PDB file of N, CA and C in Angstrom:
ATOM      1  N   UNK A1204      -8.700  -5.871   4.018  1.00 54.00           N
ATOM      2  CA  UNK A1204      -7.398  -5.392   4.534  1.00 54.00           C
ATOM      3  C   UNK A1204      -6.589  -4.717   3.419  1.00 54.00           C
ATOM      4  N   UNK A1205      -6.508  -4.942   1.844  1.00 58.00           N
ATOM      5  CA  UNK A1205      -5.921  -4.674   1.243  1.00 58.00           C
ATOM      6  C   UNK A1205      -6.287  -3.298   0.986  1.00 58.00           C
ATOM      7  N   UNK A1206      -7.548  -2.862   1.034  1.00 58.00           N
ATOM      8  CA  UNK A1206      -8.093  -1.387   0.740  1.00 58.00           C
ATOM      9  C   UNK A1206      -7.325  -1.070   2.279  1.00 58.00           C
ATOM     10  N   UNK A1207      -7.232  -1.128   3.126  1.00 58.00           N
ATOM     11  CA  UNK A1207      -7.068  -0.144   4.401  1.00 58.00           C
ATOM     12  C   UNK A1207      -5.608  -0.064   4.692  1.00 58.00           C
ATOM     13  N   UNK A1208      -4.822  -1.512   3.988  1.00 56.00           N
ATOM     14  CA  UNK A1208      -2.798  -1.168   3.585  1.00 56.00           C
ATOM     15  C   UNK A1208      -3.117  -0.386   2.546  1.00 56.00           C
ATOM     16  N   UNK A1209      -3.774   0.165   1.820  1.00 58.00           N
ATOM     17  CA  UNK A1209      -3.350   0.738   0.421  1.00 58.00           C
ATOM     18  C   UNK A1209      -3.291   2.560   1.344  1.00 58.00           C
ATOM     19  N   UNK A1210      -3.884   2.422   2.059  1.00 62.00           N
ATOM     20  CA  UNK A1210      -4.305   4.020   3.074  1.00 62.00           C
ATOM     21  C   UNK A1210      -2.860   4.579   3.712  1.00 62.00           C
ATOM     22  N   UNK A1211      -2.692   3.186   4.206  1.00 61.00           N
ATOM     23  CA  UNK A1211      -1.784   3.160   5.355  1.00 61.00           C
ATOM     24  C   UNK A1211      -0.035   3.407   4.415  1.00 61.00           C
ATOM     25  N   UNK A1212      -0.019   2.360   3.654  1.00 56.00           N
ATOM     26  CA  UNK A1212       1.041   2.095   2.578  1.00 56.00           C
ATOM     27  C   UNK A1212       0.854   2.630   1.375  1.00 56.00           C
ATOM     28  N   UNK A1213      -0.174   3.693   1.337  1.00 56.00           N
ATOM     29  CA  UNK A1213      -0.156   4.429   0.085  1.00 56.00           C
ATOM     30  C   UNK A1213       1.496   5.250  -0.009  1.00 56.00           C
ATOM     31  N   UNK A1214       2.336   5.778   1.028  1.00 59.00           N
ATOM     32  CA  UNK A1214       3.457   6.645   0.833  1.00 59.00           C
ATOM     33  C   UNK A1214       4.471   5.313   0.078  1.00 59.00           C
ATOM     34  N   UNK A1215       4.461   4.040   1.017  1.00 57.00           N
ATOM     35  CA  UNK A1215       5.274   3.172   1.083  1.00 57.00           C
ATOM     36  C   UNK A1215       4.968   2.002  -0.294  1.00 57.00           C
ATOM     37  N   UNK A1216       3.746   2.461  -1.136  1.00 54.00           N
ATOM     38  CA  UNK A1216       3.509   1.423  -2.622  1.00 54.00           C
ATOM     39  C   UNK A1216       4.670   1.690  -3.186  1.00 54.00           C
ATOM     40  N   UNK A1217       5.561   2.759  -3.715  1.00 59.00           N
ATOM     41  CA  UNK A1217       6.449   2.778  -4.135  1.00 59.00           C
ATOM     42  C   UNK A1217       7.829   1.409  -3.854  1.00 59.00           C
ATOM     43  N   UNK A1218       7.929   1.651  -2.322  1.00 60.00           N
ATOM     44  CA  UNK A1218       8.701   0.191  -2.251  1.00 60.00           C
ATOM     45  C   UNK A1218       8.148  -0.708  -2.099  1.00 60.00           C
ATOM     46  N   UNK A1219       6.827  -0.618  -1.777  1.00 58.00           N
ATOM     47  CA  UNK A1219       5.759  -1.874  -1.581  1.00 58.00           C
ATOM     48  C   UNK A1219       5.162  -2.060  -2.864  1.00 58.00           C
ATOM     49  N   UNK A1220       5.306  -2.570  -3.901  1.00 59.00           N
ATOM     50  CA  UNK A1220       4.607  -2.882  -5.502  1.00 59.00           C
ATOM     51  C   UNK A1220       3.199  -4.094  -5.151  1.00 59.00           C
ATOM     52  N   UNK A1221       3.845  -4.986  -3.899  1.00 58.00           N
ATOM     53  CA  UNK A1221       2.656  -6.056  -4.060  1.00 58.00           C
ATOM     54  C   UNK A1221       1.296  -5.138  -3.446  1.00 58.00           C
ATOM     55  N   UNK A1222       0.964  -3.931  -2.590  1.00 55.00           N
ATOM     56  CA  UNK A1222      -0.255  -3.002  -1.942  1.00 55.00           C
ATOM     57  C   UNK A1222      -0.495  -2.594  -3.474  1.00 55.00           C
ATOM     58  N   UNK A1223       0.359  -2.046  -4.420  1.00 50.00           N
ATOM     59  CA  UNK A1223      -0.497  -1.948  -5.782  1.00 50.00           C
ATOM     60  C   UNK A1223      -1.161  -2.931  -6.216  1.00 50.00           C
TER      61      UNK A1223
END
């Protein structure tokens, strides 16, 4: 799951630090 949020929440890693 974490590879397929990193896809999804790649725009949103910025406010999302824990998908990094």
């Amino acid at each position: 799951t974490i590879t397929t949020n990193r896809r999804i929440a790649a725009p949103t890693t910025r406010q999302n630090p824990a998908f990094d």
